Amino acid sequence: MQIPTELTAQIDEAISHYPVSKRSASLPLLHLFQEHFGYISEEAILWIAEKLELQPIAILELVTFYPMFRRTPPGKHHIRVCKTLSCALAGAEQLKADLCKATGIPCDGHGGCHGGTPGHGDPVAVSPDGKFSIESVECLASCGTGPVLMINDDFYEAVSAEEIPNLLSQYK
Amino acid sequence: MPAPARRIPHPREKRMVFAHIDREGYTPDIACYLSNGGYEDLKKAVTMAPADIVNEVKASALRGRGGAGFPCGVKWGFIRPGETKPIYLICNADESEPGTFKDRYIIHQDPHQLIEGMIISAFALNVHLAYLYIRGEFPQGAKILEKAIAEAKANGFLGKNILGTGFDLEIYVHRGAGAYICGEETGLIESLEGKRAYPRIKPPYFPAVLGLYQCPTIVNNVETLCHVKHIVRMGGAEFAKIGTPNNTGTRIVGVSGDVQRPGYFEIEVGSMTLGELLNDLCGGPKPGRKFKAIIPGGSSAKVFRADERFKIKVKGQDGAMVEKEIGVMDIPMDFDTMAACGSMAGSGGVIVMDDTRDMVETLNNLNQFYAHESCGQCTPCREGSLWMRKITDRMLADGGVESDPATLASVSNNIAGKTICAFGEACSWPTMSFVAKFPEEFAARATKPIPPPTPPEFLSETLTGGSH
């Protein structure tokens, strides 16, 4: 595992935000690692634990607790579809099925941690070309404009089936 | 990110916190904020004694906008005078109660308003280190806030010796990572300490006594902190004139689900009924449909049946309390009447379901949410939320047995009040209320005969020869 210089700088900056307890930098460091490497590897857990002078379990228990952290690599572009009530009323389940179809990812309902198709949470299912992965997530806090989704850090509201090809084509 | 759709405020709105939201040409940078009177309230605040600001907030009777509606001034008052430990302020921007979508717009479109509210609050409470805990799913919001903080610092509103007063403050953005429970203030603090977000055992009931790093800590919602700025501007007494007594100020309500025009509205608390909100501001039900169920304050609030009626006590013309019967659509959008009718104003998220919706399906969606989000610390909630989900899952898969509605009711009744934090109530109230208010729909999905009882030869009394 290679830690590039700019990541090291970001890590040190993050730690400096918590003058009272370095342990508080656990989540920020996990975010930085996931943003850089796409997921949290065993090595990353050990590295962060050592950096923050913690036992590795103190980091591992965060990775297994917080739904955003993944232990396997996602697709090049990661899609999160909101599945909670307001979006569900606005057709989120169909949207997810359409997205799965468009990206070639198997789908039967809102899966993963929600008891449906395995591979829609952690580990996350990746399309055959490795370009996309899709995850069902709980409320993204934009209930008035459902159904909503995120692609990487970008946020899209009131997404219709017709928009999908255009939307996905923006992500090469 | 595509540009967010701009909405024109409805004439019945009273916009304070959302004054700049959706304004044509309004941008989240500090130049725009300053040209719109930004940081003037901070300049006023630093000329006041910190205790006077706390008193103004107390006088305003502002109630927390996160969900519990606890008076903000009272919460602030828990900080002991002459406290020697460091005091921390945390802004709870973990907005994750399904149906709630207000903080998102403040953060993305008017971040400096929140930063100014935080600086004023920190000055009032003698805080020198504050954290802004934003949910992990707002990566762009976190960047916007970080930029806003840097701008505020460059302009002398943050950092060392703010506005030449000798007051120092640092604010850092801390990102969550997708756990709903981080909205619970003690869970949030644990998370900020780098741990799993397990809510803390009470007492102490308030982090103001023991909070972050075992020091006094005030945790306030985004909207609440924004209101502080307006309270400083207009004075607590003037703020208290908005709304109704004990339900003061404006608040942002978000309507989603089956209405013609879902969206967010900043209204004077209690200034309109639920019916006016849904029919006048949101355009009523979709063509040819009727309202069936309304969740009035975020997914955890107990559901109302559209045809439900309530007996509430109101002040009569002679000042004496008289009983009055009202329908769901007549409930004023305030904290107290909503509670008197058996639900809550909560986080201001109204979710509407019309007559095309299946209530078992609706509840199942919420049960999936709560089963997924239970932190797992307390047994009744961890096991109960999962079983409620499993039962509604089974009912939807045509496997509902006659006893299911009763089992759901019993499971939910055994969670509320038996857990460390209010998630127990939050996860059980939907099941409790849906099953009680839509019995016919639950019965229709629970028709399989109850499995036959264990044959007598397998009963424990038989097996042990009846000796115990």
XYZ file of C-alpha atoms in Angstrom:
640
model
C 0.000 0.000 0.000
C 1.527 3.291 -1.168
C 0.471 6.455 0.643
C 1.085 9.397 -1.685
C 2.444 12.635 -0.237
C -0.748 14.613 -0.698
C -2.724 11.952 1.172
C -0.182 12.101 4.010
C -0.672 15.867 4.141
C -4.454 15.451 4.262
C -4.108 12.862 7.017
C -1.930 15.158 9.129
C -4.306 18.058 8.559
C -7.266 15.896 9.635
C -5.504 14.784 12.803
C -4.721 18.416 13.677
C -8.467 19.115 13.883
C -8.691 17.040 17.043
C -6.246 18.509 19.539
C -7.868 16.699 22.463
C -7.964 13.144 21.137
C -6.340 11.643 18.070
C -8.899 8.851 18.153
C -11.487 11.360 16.904
C -9.622 11.377 13.587
C -10.640 7.748 12.938
C -13.654 8.528 10.746
C -11.895 11.320 8.804
C -8.958 8.989 8.090
C -11.263 6.188 6.987
C -12.968 8.639 4.617
C -9.623 9.746 3.200
C -8.554 6.153 2.630
C -11.840 5.184 1.027
C -11.775 8.240 -1.234
C -8.239 7.396 -2.327
C -8.340 3.599 -2.568
C -12.065 3.074 -3.142
C -12.464 0.802 -0.132
C -10.981 -0.011 3.248
C -8.434 -2.814 3.066
C -6.997 -4.822 5.930
C -3.753 -2.945 5.440
C -5.551 0.384 5.691
C -7.110 -0.640 9.000
C -3.698 -1.600 10.395
C -2.092 1.573 9.076
C -4.753 3.880 10.549
C -4.679 2.053 13.879
C -0.930 2.458 14.110
C -1.073 6.100 13.086
C -3.669 6.888 15.765
C -2.030 4.634 18.380
C -5.085 2.393 18.637
C -5.660 -1.331 18.503
C -6.750 -2.393 14.987
C -10.110 -3.567 16.368
C -10.933 0.068 17.238
C -10.817 0.849 13.521
C -12.328 -2.420 12.286
C -15.376 -1.941 14.523
C -16.008 1.400 12.831
C -15.756 -0.085 9.354
C -18.341 -2.722 10.250
C -20.616 -0.230 12.043
C -20.810 2.713 9.636
C -22.675 1.768 6.444
C -20.664 4.044 4.151
C -17.423 2.116 4.553
C -16.762 -0.760 2.161
C -14.327 -3.603 2.487
C -14.333 -4.504 -1.193
C -13.611 -2.321 -4.235
C -16.642 -0.684 -5.883
C -16.997 0.037 -9.602
C -15.206 2.995 -11.118
C -18.339 5.020 -10.403
C -20.400 4.194 -7.363
C -24.167 4.765 -7.466
C -26.237 5.131 -4.305
C -29.998 4.958 -4.701
C -32.176 6.148 -1.834
C -34.751 3.521 -0.857
C -36.532 5.124 2.104
C -40.232 5.959 2.223
C -40.536 9.270 0.351
C -38.285 8.074 -2.459
C -40.012 4.684 -2.437
C -43.368 6.467 -2.898
C -41.779 8.309 -5.824
C -40.664 5.085 -7.517
C -37.180 4.381 -6.156
C -37.472 0.619 -6.532
C -38.197 0.850 -10.255
C -35.394 3.374 -10.665
C -32.963 0.997 -9.035
C -34.135 -1.870 -11.250
C -33.709 0.324 -14.344
C -30.229 1.366 -13.256
C -29.274 -2.244 -12.671
C -30.549 -3.160 -16.115
C -28.666 -0.287 -17.751
C -25.410 -1.224 -16.044
C -25.774 -5.011 -16.303
C -25.887 -5.608 -12.558
C -28.233 -8.365 -11.350
C -31.091 -7.033 -9.265
C -34.051 -8.243 -7.360
C -35.305 -5.467 -5.181
C -33.402 -3.401 -2.681
C -30.760 -5.849 -1.661
C -27.665 -6.214 0.395
C -28.092 -5.345 3.996
C -31.833 -5.084 3.326
C -32.324 -8.772 2.814
C -32.622 -8.891 -0.986
C -29.966 -9.555 -3.597
C -26.574 -9.985 -1.985
C -24.004 -7.566 -3.288
C -25.938 -4.334 -3.097
C -24.417 -3.213 0.166
C -21.043 -4.449 1.337
C -19.704 -6.265 -0.634
C -21.105 -4.190 -3.427
C -22.022 -5.589 -6.856
C -19.934 -4.289 -9.738
C -21.043 -4.233 -13.378
C -19.266 -6.706 -15.698
C -17.201 -3.892 -17.267
C -16.161 -2.650 -13.826
C -17.568 0.802 -14.555
C -20.455 0.968 -12.104
C -21.539 -0.398 -8.769
C -24.958 0.116 -7.218
C -25.972 0.285 -3.603
C -29.353 0.857 -1.957
C -29.019 3.366 0.839
C -31.309 4.796 3.492
C -32.657 8.347 3.344
C -30.468 10.868 1.514
C -32.457 13.806 2.945
C -34.017 15.201 -0.186
C -37.470 13.702 0.323
C -39.336 16.414 -1.589
C -37.568 15.652 -4.870
C -37.547 11.864 -4.934
C -36.417 9.548 -6.260
C -32.877 10.703 -5.638
C -29.491 9.131 -6.188
C -25.829 9.917 -5.928
C -23.142 8.995 -8.416
C -19.815 9.315 -6.632
C -20.189 12.717 -4.894
C -22.734 14.093 -7.376
C -26.353 14.332 -6.389
C -29.363 13.929 -8.690
C -33.003 14.636 -7.869
C -36.318 13.449 -9.330
C -34.538 11.036 -11.658
C -36.769 9.480 -14.314
C -36.205 6.291 -16.271
C -35.711 8.293 -19.489
C -32.812 10.215 -17.996
C -30.775 7.145 -17.096
C -28.839 6.667 -20.387
C -27.860 10.336 -20.467
C -26.954 10.362 -16.819
C -24.740 7.302 -17.023
C -23.051 8.490 -20.211
C -21.551 11.419 -18.271
C -19.458 8.929 -16.339
C -16.768 7.495 -18.560
C -23.889 18.824 -9.265
C -26.777 20.032 -11.409
C -28.137 23.396 -10.308
C -30.916 22.868 -7.784
C -34.393 23.808 -8.937
C -35.318 27.286 -7.681
C -38.649 27.576 -5.982
C -40.667 30.713 -5.429
C -41.732 31.051 -1.774
C -45.454 30.657 -1.171
C -47.155 33.888 -0.002
C -48.142 32.234 3.262
C -44.571 31.448 4.127
C -42.586 33.628 6.505
C -38.983 33.241 5.501
C -36.250 33.986 7.995
C -33.811 31.107 7.998
C -34.716 30.329 4.387
C -34.737 34.018 3.358
C -31.987 33.495 0.790
C -32.786 29.937 -0.220
C -33.708 29.727 -3.893
C -33.103 33.438 -4.416
C -32.036 34.137 -7.972
C -28.361 35.039 -8.039
C -27.696 34.216 -4.380
C -24.437 32.295 -4.010
C -22.905 30.498 -1.035
C -19.718 32.611 -0.946
C -18.935 35.191 1.720
C -19.041 38.172 -0.640
C -22.679 37.478 -1.403
C -23.450 36.881 2.260
C -21.753 40.123 3.322
C -23.584 42.131 0.690
C -26.833 40.793 2.160
C -26.102 41.977 5.692
C -24.074 38.927 6.651
C -22.127 38.852 9.935
C -23.829 42.058 11.112
C -25.570 40.042 13.840
C -22.215 38.656 14.951
C -20.874 42.213 15.177
C -23.841 43.052 17.391
C -23.460 39.895 19.464
C -19.835 40.518 20.391
C -20.829 43.869 21.922
C -23.241 42.030 24.233
C -22.383 40.160 27.410
C -22.464 36.403 26.706
C -24.992 35.897 29.511
C -27.290 38.435 27.853
C -27.273 36.453 24.615
C -28.235 33.334 26.575
C -31.032 35.334 28.186
C -32.279 36.535 24.808
C -32.384 32.928 23.596
C -34.279 31.970 26.759
C -36.705 34.863 26.220
C -37.269 33.778 22.634
C -38.603 30.418 23.875
C -36.936 28.860 20.832
C -37.475 25.121 20.782
C -34.907 22.822 19.220
C -35.664 22.037 15.618
C -34.024 18.624 15.537
C -37.005 16.571 16.628
C -37.464 16.635 20.383
C -38.463 20.311 20.538
C -36.505 20.942 23.746
C -36.203 24.638 24.677
C -32.810 25.809 23.433
C -32.304 28.424 26.175
C -32.966 25.842 28.888
C -30.423 23.504 27.300
C -27.867 26.310 27.206
C -28.693 27.124 30.825
C -27.383 23.723 31.908
C -23.832 25.014 31.444
C -22.709 25.929 34.945
C -21.628 29.516 35.433
C -17.878 29.685 36.038
C -17.307 26.294 34.389
C -13.596 25.522 34.448
C -13.522 22.670 31.925
C -13.534 23.531 28.219
C -17.045 23.788 26.778
C -17.756 22.431 23.308
C -20.422 23.293 20.790
C -21.489 20.758 18.192
C -23.767 21.516 15.292
C -25.849 18.474 14.489
C -26.020 18.434 10.708
C -26.608 14.703 10.538
C -30.038 15.329 8.972
C -31.225 11.790 8.463
C -34.778 11.454 9.758
C -36.717 10.193 6.741
C -39.017 12.938 5.495
C -36.736 15.745 6.675
C -34.904 17.874 4.160
C -34.143 21.356 5.392
C -30.540 21.437 6.606
C -29.431 20.315 3.153
C -30.573 23.625 1.638
C -29.073 25.802 4.368
C -25.736 24.003 4.050
C -25.617 24.069 0.268
C -27.076 27.492 -0.398
C -26.491 29.644 2.691
C -23.635 28.091 4.696
C -22.486 31.391 6.215
C -25.800 31.829 7.994
C -25.095 28.617 9.872
C -21.464 29.552 10.528
C -22.561 32.946 11.879
C -25.165 31.283 14.113
C -22.479 28.933 15.406
C -19.996 31.728 16.124
C -22.636 33.714 18.028
C -23.668 30.627 20.005
C -20.031 29.785 20.766
C -19.433 33.363 21.947
C -22.507 33.162 24.199
C -21.427 29.846 25.684
C -17.689 30.582 25.975
C -16.772 27.871 23.494
C -13.410 27.927 21.754
C -13.610 24.685 19.810
C -16.722 23.705 17.883
C -17.464 20.856 15.521
C -19.925 20.718 12.703
C -21.016 17.090 12.433
C -22.361 16.641 8.920
C -23.742 13.390 7.613
C -21.404 11.453 5.358
C -23.847 11.543 2.453
C -23.345 15.310 2.045
C -19.793 15.289 0.610
C -20.397 18.481 -1.346
C -22.056 20.107 1.650
C -18.957 19.334 3.702
C -16.744 20.990 1.073
C -19.003 24.055 0.923
C -18.885 24.385 4.702
C -15.108 23.988 4.784
C -14.802 26.725 2.194
C -17.193 28.941 4.168
C -15.173 28.395 7.343
C -11.950 29.329 5.536
C -13.618 32.475 4.157
C -14.941 33.440 7.588
C -11.468 32.946 9.011
C -9.867 35.068 6.295
C -12.336 37.829 7.137
C -11.618 37.792 10.854
C -14.943 36.235 11.925
C -13.261 33.031 13.043
C -9.889 32.036 14.452
C -7.890 34.148 16.883
C -9.158 37.434 18.310
C -12.475 37.538 16.469
C -13.403 41.125 15.496
C -10.750 42.385 17.899
C -12.625 41.119 20.938
C -9.973 38.688 22.112
C -12.419 35.822 21.589
C -10.918 32.768 19.833
C -12.888 30.066 18.067
C -12.096 27.227 15.699
C -14.822 25.313 13.874
C -14.044 22.021 12.163
C -16.246 19.990 9.870
C -16.542 16.341 10.878
C -18.150 13.916 8.448
C -20.317 11.040 9.609
C -20.472 7.814 7.648
C -24.069 6.848 7.037
C -25.398 5.933 10.471
C -28.812 7.386 11.400
C -28.099 6.941 15.096
C -25.480 9.722 14.896
C -28.410 12.137 14.969
C -28.938 11.167 18.631
C -26.792 13.680 20.452
C -24.877 11.298 22.704
C -24.403 8.852 19.825
C -23.096 11.769 17.806
C -20.611 12.599 20.556
C -19.374 8.999 20.708
C -18.984 9.085 16.937
C -17.046 12.335 17.150
C -14.777 10.677 19.701
C -13.944 8.090 17.044
C -16.124 5.281 18.355
C -19.222 3.431 17.298
C -22.197 5.757 17.704
C -23.684 3.983 20.703
C -25.887 6.462 22.572
C -24.803 6.997 26.156
C -26.644 5.785 29.202
C -28.670 8.501 30.960
C -28.304 10.194 33.403
C -26.660 12.577 32.912
C -29.542 13.462 30.635
C -27.749 16.216 28.845
C -24.287 16.429 27.313
C -24.260 19.931 28.800
C -23.222 18.101 31.973
C -20.897 15.496 30.441
C -20.408 15.530 26.723
C -17.526 15.471 24.296
C -14.311 14.279 25.979
C -16.259 14.257 29.265
C -16.645 18.027 29.103
C -19.802 20.165 28.989
C -21.133 20.140 25.432
C -24.053 21.765 23.676
C -25.445 19.958 20.644
C -27.857 21.965 18.477
C -29.558 21.353 15.169
C -28.598 23.390 12.073
C -31.926 25.217 11.962
C -31.784 25.998 15.703
C -28.324 27.577 15.364
C -29.490 29.643 12.412
C -32.386 30.933 14.520
C -29.919 32.166 17.174
C -28.621 34.698 14.676
C -32.131 36.027 14.080
C -32.844 36.134 17.816
C -29.768 38.324 18.324
C -30.925 40.594 15.528
C -34.524 41.071 16.623
C -34.232 40.337 20.361
C -35.734 37.384 22.176
C -39.009 39.107 23.070
C -39.624 40.156 19.491
C -38.832 36.617 18.239
C -41.293 35.192 20.771
C -44.080 37.245 19.168
C -43.760 35.103 16.045
C -45.811 31.941 16.300
C -47.847 31.130 19.381
C -46.816 31.041 23.042
C -44.514 28.091 23.755
C -44.408 27.438 19.994
C -42.438 30.450 18.869
C -40.632 31.437 15.725
C -40.763 30.023 12.257
C -39.896 26.525 11.272
C -39.162 24.736 8.092
C -41.505 21.946 7.190
C -40.845 19.575 4.348
C -43.702 17.802 2.618
C -43.048 14.687 0.588
C -45.026 11.808 -0.820
C -48.428 11.968 -2.460
C -49.175 15.663 -2.866
C -49.215 17.714 -6.054
C -46.356 20.004 -5.050
C -44.021 18.477 -2.499
C -41.384 20.799 -1.083
C -40.158 22.849 1.852
C -41.882 25.804 3.420
C -40.808 28.099 6.227
C -43.924 28.926 8.187
C -44.756 30.741 11.372
C -45.215 27.970 13.951
C -48.938 27.281 14.386
C -49.939 29.781 11.681
C -51.683 27.221 9.543
C -53.319 23.853 9.860
C -52.028 20.613 8.454
C -54.895 20.782 5.948
C -53.893 24.257 4.767
C -50.304 23.128 4.398
C -51.244 20.077 2.361
C -54.054 21.606 0.316
C -53.094 25.255 -0.159
C -49.306 25.142 -0.159
C -48.843 21.663 -1.605
C -51.804 21.645 -3.965
C -53.721 18.807 -2.311
C -53.808 15.170 -3.361
C -52.970 14.092 -6.885
C -55.953 14.176 -9.314
C -58.626 11.642 -8.493
C -56.995 10.556 -5.259
C -57.666 11.082 -1.581
C -55.307 11.402 1.357
C -55.151 8.237 3.389
C -52.350 8.604 5.922
C -50.087 11.410 7.073
C -46.878 11.132 9.073
C -46.562 14.640 10.494
C -43.038 14.970 11.888
C -40.471 12.674 10.355
C -40.814 8.923 9.910
C -40.666 8.276 13.662
C -43.810 10.286 14.387
C -47.012 8.312 14.836
C -49.116 8.214 11.701
C -52.497 9.950 11.381
C -55.407 8.494 9.475
C -56.803 11.157 7.168
C -60.304 10.694 8.633
C -59.220 10.608 12.271
C -60.784 12.980 14.824
C -59.388 14.213 18.117
C -60.697 15.831 21.245
C -58.305 18.523 22.401
C -58.449 21.211 25.052
C -58.329 24.783 23.792
C -58.719 28.157 25.430
C -62.316 29.346 25.025
C -63.410 32.966 24.609
C -63.748 33.423 28.372
C -60.202 32.113 28.870
C -61.315 28.803 30.380
C -60.165 25.563 28.776
C -62.870 23.902 26.718
C -62.876 20.612 24.872
C -63.048 20.802 21.115
C -63.280 18.125 18.469
C -61.061 18.549 15.441
C -60.113 16.519 12.399
C -56.583 15.753 11.212
C -56.658 18.557 8.669
C -57.530 21.062 11.429
C -54.432 20.369 13.527
C -52.278 23.492 13.675
C -48.652 23.024 12.636
C -47.168 23.531 16.090
C -45.454 21.432 18.731
C -48.113 21.208 21.449
C -51.326 20.440 19.531
C -49.511 17.889 17.440
C -48.453 16.177 20.693
C -51.973 16.502 22.150
C -53.275 14.618 19.104
C -50.931 11.748 19.880
C -48.113 12.355 17.426
C -45.339 14.929 17.210
C -44.096 17.866 15.177
C -40.698 16.180 15.365
C -38.287 17.290 12.704
C -40.933 18.936 10.516
C -40.956 16.261 7.843
C -44.492 15.521 6.659
C -44.922 12.350 4.590
C -48.262 11.874 2.847
C -49.757 8.655 1.506
C -52.874 8.606 -0.668
C -55.544 5.950 -1.183
C -53.450 4.030 -3.716
C -50.934 3.065 -1.032
C -50.806 -0.180 0.869
C -50.204 0.529 4.557
C -48.415 -2.776 5.174
C -45.997 -1.956 2.383
C -45.503 1.542 3.746
C -44.800 0.272 7.238
C -42.487 -2.381 5.841
C -40.359 0.308 4.214
C -40.011 2.063 7.561
C -39.360 -1.205 9.362
C -36.529 -1.930 6.934
C -35.098 1.474 7.719
C -35.224 1.020 11.489
C -33.972 -2.561 11.414
C -31.007 -1.358 9.372
C -30.320 1.683 11.535
C -30.684 0.240 15.048
C -27.205 0.598 16.545
C -27.540 -2.809 18.204
C -26.711 -1.717 21.707
C -30.036 -2.510 23.468
C -31.681 -5.885 22.996
C -35.344 -4.760 22.720
C -34.529 -2.394 19.874
C -31.955 -4.548 18.062
C -34.123 -7.676 18.127
C -37.504 -5.943 18.024
C -36.793 -3.751 15.026
C -35.558 -6.806 13.140
C -38.588 -8.903 14.048
C -41.002 -6.151 13.093
C -39.302 -6.038 9.721
C -39.334 -9.813 9.345
C -43.047 -9.962 10.149
C -44.036 -7.244 7.674
C -41.695 -8.823 5.089
C -43.539 -12.103 5.577
C -46.956 -10.424 5.408
C -46.012 -8.904 2.047
C -44.857 -12.305 0.819
C -48.366 -13.708 1.466
C -47.254 -15.446 4.622
C -49.170 -13.339 7.149
C -50.764 -15.346 9.944
C -53.802 -14.243 11.946
C -51.773 -13.338 14.993
C -49.343 -11.053 13.135
C -51.040 -7.717 13.896
C -51.166 -8.609 17.584
C -47.559 -9.781 17.502
C -46.464 -6.553 15.840
C -48.286 -4.536 18.471
C -46.773 -6.569 21.264
C -43.223 -6.342 19.901
C -43.496 -2.579 19.432
C -44.958 -2.131 22.912
C -41.989 -3.928 24.342
C -39.397 -1.618 22.784
C -40.615 1.894 23.573
C -39.373 3.082 26.947
C -37.035 0.119 27.370
C -33.946 1.388 25.587
C -31.048 3.740 26.283
C -32.055 6.272 23.662
C -35.174 7.486 21.890
C -34.504 5.242 18.891
C -36.595 2.685 20.787
C -39.613 4.978 20.537
C -38.679 6.032 17.018
C -38.658 2.479 15.690
C -41.722 1.266 17.569
C -44.101 4.203 17.041
C -44.593 3.588 13.311
C -45.523 -0.063 13.885
C -47.637 0.764 16.926
C -49.610 3.441 15.114
C -49.950 1.796 11.696
C -51.260 -1.443 13.183
C -53.675 0.399 15.490
C -54.970 2.831 12.881
C -55.234 0.597 9.823
C -56.364 -2.689 11.402
C -58.380 -3.693 8.337
C -55.356 -3.560 6.042
C -53.190 -5.521 8.426
C -55.931 -8.110 9.004
C -56.332 -8.516 5.230
C -52.653 -9.422 4.981
C -52.769 -11.751 7.971
C -55.220 -14.444 6.978
C -53.270 -17.690 7.270
C -54.458 -19.747 10.215
C -52.191 -19.708 13.191
C -49.978 -22.821 13.103
C -51.421 -25.609 15.266
C -50.181 -25.673 18.836
C -47.514 -28.129 19.886
C -49.023 -31.634 20.302
C -49.640 -32.479 23.970
C -46.961 -35.162 23.953
C -44.343 -32.444 23.365
C -45.462 -30.053 26.065
C -42.870 -29.514 28.736
C -45.226 -30.729 31.481
C -45.671 -34.054 29.661
C -41.994 -34.402 28.943
C -41.028 -33.867 32.538
C -43.869 -35.985 33.867
C -45.562 -32.904 35.218
C -43.041 -32.743 38.018
C -42.155 -29.067 37.704
